[in-house]
């Protein structure tokens, strides 16, 4: 039985290596197609016809999803979407094949899900930090705009000066607003475009204050300073709530990771445990049920900590 299992694994390795060799050979002649993909991602070429996407089959997986491209652009991490998508696919494939060859198919699937889902968790953490940094930078930009208005400048001029005083996504958004106004669009329409492109409470508050100051003719500098102060107060309250919920988040992490770590340790120390868990129906049922309950507990504690932070 052991010899038969070893022979099956060897055959599987040969098949996988043959498939990878064929895939690499097919990729060598696809330079023109890859250039077209990069052009679509950067916006230089029109979107591809959906009928052509369906006809390509697995070749359509070479192009990174639009959600990934927009997420990387929002996070402003300086990574190429094509390379990230390629590394993501290869890491998931290698995890699935490695887990299947070492222990079993079920373990390979679980390892592929873990490796494939890790970037999503990292993206959530980076998005939370990026949102907090955006609000802080927006408050600083509003202070710069208020100083410009107090020195005698108009609101469009203040927005232009504020865009040069900060960096990152806020600077690009304010530069886009200033460019739209310079092309002849009304200032209120440019602000509405900013609010529609950046769905954030801080942006809605800032745009509402600027539009109100434009339409009513009140003291715009004081309104802008009040909005900046409100954003800072909100960020301070959010940080305090985040610190208070730190213990609950740590408990959620321990509850979610400890069972997985214990399972990996027991499988690594004794091959019989791995065979029982991933090679028998009752073991697979125990693993799936345990993972579902583990995910449910982690989600429940995350919801509780998020409620405290909110």
XYZ file of C-alpha atoms in Angstrom:
310
model
C 0.000 0.000 0.000
C 2.848 2.346 0.854
C 4.625 1.564 -2.413
C 1.425 2.175 -4.347
C 0.918 5.527 -2.628
C 4.521 6.515 -3.346
C 4.092 5.557 -7.001
C 0.900 7.607 -7.238
C 2.615 10.629 -5.779
C 5.546 10.233 -8.183
C 3.141 10.060 -11.110
C 1.380 13.154 -9.819
C 4.695 15.008 -9.598
C 5.555 14.011 -13.173
C 2.173 15.187 -14.426
C 2.442 18.490 -12.564
C 5.978 19.156 -13.803
C 4.918 18.329 -17.358
C 2.004 20.730 -17.079
C 4.198 23.485 -15.706
C 6.733 22.917 -18.507
C 3.994 23.154 -21.115
C 2.651 26.304 -19.451
C 6.111 27.912 -19.421
C 6.636 27.043 -23.082
C 3.294 28.581 -23.970
C 4.177 31.750 -22.112
C 7.396 32.328 -24.074
C 5.461 33.321 -27.178
C 2.965 35.563 -25.418
C 4.965 38.790 -25.152
C 2.531 40.654 -27.358
C -0.460 39.443 -25.346
C 1.229 40.400 -22.062
C 1.926 43.894 -23.423
C -1.750 44.192 -24.277
C -2.686 43.136 -20.743
C -0.385 45.750 -19.226
C -1.865 48.340 -21.546
C -5.381 47.514 -20.408
C -4.380 47.693 -16.756
C -2.787 51.103 -17.200
C -5.830 52.373 -19.104
C -4.049 52.815 -22.438
C -6.273 50.303 -24.264
C -10.054 49.897 -24.201
C -11.588 47.096 -22.129
C -11.524 43.664 -23.671
C -14.655 42.234 -25.232
C -16.430 39.912 -22.750
C -17.015 37.377 -25.522
C -13.258 37.217 -26.085
C -12.698 36.718 -22.359
C -14.987 33.697 -22.366
C -13.220 32.281 -25.410
C -9.772 32.512 -23.827
C -10.631 30.182 -20.922
C -7.723 29.899 -18.495
C -5.784 32.533 -20.441
C -8.167 35.132 -18.991
C -6.625 34.470 -15.562
C -3.431 36.146 -16.747
C -5.066 39.541 -16.520
C -5.374 40.871 -12.954
C -8.929 41.589 -11.783
C -10.072 45.167 -11.903
C -10.792 45.011 -8.174
C -7.127 44.210 -7.517
C -5.959 47.067 -9.739
C -8.245 49.580 -8.026
C -7.305 48.262 -4.563
C -3.580 48.690 -5.227
C -4.194 52.169 -6.599
C -6.205 53.095 -3.498
C -3.615 51.730 -1.081
C -0.812 53.538 -2.944
C 1.776 50.862 -2.131
C 3.704 51.190 -5.388
C 3.178 47.585 -6.558
C 2.486 46.448 -10.097
C -0.884 44.723 -10.384
C 0.356 42.251 -13.007
C 3.251 41.071 -10.835
C 1.109 40.887 -7.705
C -1.530 38.832 -9.498
C 1.105 36.495 -10.938
C 2.771 35.959 -7.532
C -0.640 35.407 -5.922
C -1.582 32.724 -8.443
C 1.746 30.900 -8.218
C 1.781 30.970 -4.415
C -1.717 29.515 -4.239
C -0.898 26.841 -6.832
C 2.342 25.844 -5.107
C 0.582 25.679 -1.731
C -2.134 23.418 -3.162
C 0.307 21.086 -4.901
C 2.762 20.998 -1.999
C 0.067 20.265 0.563
C -1.482 17.579 -1.643
C 1.845 15.843 -2.215
C 3.009 16.020 1.391
C -0.181 15.060 3.253
C -3.246 14.857 1.053
C -5.685 16.589 -1.231
C -7.770 18.007 1.612
C -4.717 19.535 3.251
C -3.643 20.965 -0.101
C -7.012 22.640 -0.543
C -6.931 24.060 2.991
C -3.373 25.324 2.532
C -4.301 26.914 -0.802
C -7.260 28.673 0.820
C -5.006 29.918 3.633
C -2.307 31.186 1.279
C -4.806 32.648 -1.179
C -6.752 34.412 1.573
C -3.738 35.920 3.332
C -3.427 38.865 0.882
C -7.074 39.703 1.546
C -6.433 39.979 5.285
C -3.321 42.058 4.639
C -5.323 44.323 2.333
C -7.922 44.893 5.060
C -5.230 45.978 7.522
C -3.567 48.237 4.958
C -6.929 49.725 3.958
C -7.712 50.596 7.595
C -4.355 52.311 8.003
C -4.703 54.076 4.658
C -8.140 55.409 5.639
C -6.801 56.793 8.917
C -3.833 58.374 7.127
C -6.175 59.888 4.545
C -8.289 61.601 7.199
C -5.205 62.941 8.987
C -3.783 64.296 5.731
C -7.140 65.812 4.800
C -7.250 67.693 8.103
C -3.780 69.111 7.407
C -4.845 70.088 3.878
C -7.917 71.878 5.227
C -5.720 73.844 7.632
C -3.563 74.917 4.684
C -6.682 75.915 2.732
C -7.930 77.979 5.691
C -4.623 79.822 5.896
C -4.799 80.556 2.184
C -8.335 81.947 2.508
C -7.321 84.142 5.453
C -4.493 85.565 3.376
C -6.984 86.749 0.733
C -7.237 83.832 -1.687
C -10.424 82.366 -3.079
C -11.622 78.870 -2.336
C -10.352 77.377 -5.639
C -6.970 79.002 -5.031
C -6.982 77.669 -1.474
C -7.646 74.147 -2.736
C -4.766 74.491 -5.209
C -2.381 75.624 -2.492
C -3.591 72.889 -0.162
C -2.833 70.246 -2.793
C 0.820 71.325 -2.812
C 1.132 71.276 0.985
C 0.342 67.572 1.409
C 1.191 64.305 -0.303
C -0.467 61.054 -1.186
C -4.063 60.419 -2.269
C -5.334 63.673 -0.726
C -2.907 65.700 -2.830
C -4.009 63.879 -5.983
C -7.691 64.378 -5.195
C -7.265 68.092 -4.532
C -5.136 68.476 -7.654
C -7.909 66.817 -9.651
C -10.433 69.264 -8.188
C -8.199 72.234 -9.033
C -7.659 70.928 -12.571
C -11.393 70.490 -13.087
C -12.029 74.082 -11.982
C -9.231 75.344 -14.253
C -10.955 73.702 -17.213
C -14.075 75.792 -16.669
C -16.245 73.558 -14.486
C -17.994 75.121 -11.469
C -16.268 74.694 -8.144
C -19.294 72.929 -6.630
C -19.370 70.379 -9.477
C -15.672 69.647 -9.008
C -16.270 69.040 -5.303
C -19.207 66.753 -6.090
C -16.930 64.735 -8.363
C -14.439 64.369 -5.539
C -17.180 63.221 -3.168
C -18.435 60.675 -5.686
C -14.974 59.276 -6.405
C -13.926 59.046 -2.736
C -16.786 57.610 -0.678
C -15.605 58.599 2.803
C -17.380 60.423 5.672
C -14.476 62.832 6.035
C -14.657 63.773 2.357
C -18.431 64.256 2.509
C -18.008 66.514 5.539
C -15.277 68.576 3.892
C -17.147 68.892 0.591
C -20.357 69.858 2.349
C -18.593 72.588 4.309
C -16.841 73.957 1.208
C -20.051 73.956 -0.839
C -21.925 75.652 2.000
C -19.242 78.318 2.281
C -19.396 78.858 -1.484
C -23.172 79.191 -1.671
C -23.895 81.157 1.505
C -20.943 83.516 1.351
C -20.133 83.108 5.038
C -16.640 83.122 6.563
C -15.046 80.173 4.692
C -11.835 80.138 6.754
C -13.690 79.521 9.998
C -15.848 76.807 8.428
C -12.802 75.025 7.019
C -10.981 75.220 10.358
C -14.022 73.811 12.168
C -14.155 70.872 9.757
C -10.452 70.181 10.248
C -10.921 70.279 14.015
C -13.893 67.911 13.770
C -11.865 65.452 11.697
C -9.052 65.473 14.244
C -11.492 64.932 17.109
C -13.074 62.011 15.271
C -9.682 60.452 14.616
C -8.713 60.818 18.273
C -11.913 59.111 19.425
C -11.373 56.316 16.892
C -7.812 55.732 18.113
C -8.951 55.581 21.736
C -11.686 53.090 20.882
C -9.199 51.053 18.858
C -6.846 50.919 21.844
C -9.652 49.867 24.187
C -10.628 47.026 21.851
C -7.051 45.748 21.523
C -7.523 43.001 24.119
C -10.648 41.712 22.387
C -8.850 41.632 19.024
C -5.926 39.758 20.559
C -8.329 37.211 22.023
C -9.941 36.785 18.609
C -6.540 36.165 17.024
C -5.620 33.589 19.665
C -8.970 31.821 19.305
C -8.594 31.676 15.532
C -4.907 30.741 15.241
C -4.310 28.416 18.224
C -6.367 25.451 16.889
C -4.694 25.701 13.491
C -1.229 25.809 15.046
C -2.022 22.819 17.267
C -3.260 20.834 14.260
C -0.106 21.607 12.270
C 2.161 20.665 15.186
C 0.403 17.344 15.756
C 0.527 16.524 12.039
C 4.220 17.412 11.809
C 5.217 15.345 14.853
C 3.238 12.231 13.953
C 2.373 11.190 10.420
C -0.466 9.006 11.704
C -2.319 12.106 12.889
C -1.995 13.659 9.447
C -3.252 10.487 7.793
C -6.186 10.243 10.184
C -7.205 13.879 9.753
C -6.740 14.218 5.998
C -6.901 10.636 4.767
C -10.075 9.302 6.351
C -13.683 10.483 5.953
C -14.210 11.006 9.678
C -10.961 12.939 9.922
C -11.925 15.194 7.019
C -15.329 15.779 8.616
C -13.648 16.731 11.906
C -11.274 19.133 10.150
C -14.033 20.834 8.153
C -16.319 21.126 11.183
C -13.520 22.453 13.360
C -12.515 25.040 10.783
C -16.094 26.213 10.375
C -16.548 26.577 14.135
C -13.159 28.268 14.391
C -14.092 30.768 11.686
C -17.461 31.393 13.328
C -15.833 32.105 16.699
C -13.239 34.416 15.168
C -15.939 36.276 13.238
C -18.068 36.631 16.374
C -15.227 38.083 18.431
C -14.267 40.371 15.535
C -17.819 41.681 15.422
C -17.793 42.323 19.153
C -14.495 44.197 18.993
C -15.705 46.175 15.966
C -18.847 47.162 17.884
C -16.732 48.483 20.740
C -14.506 50.381 18.313
C -17.514 51.875 16.546
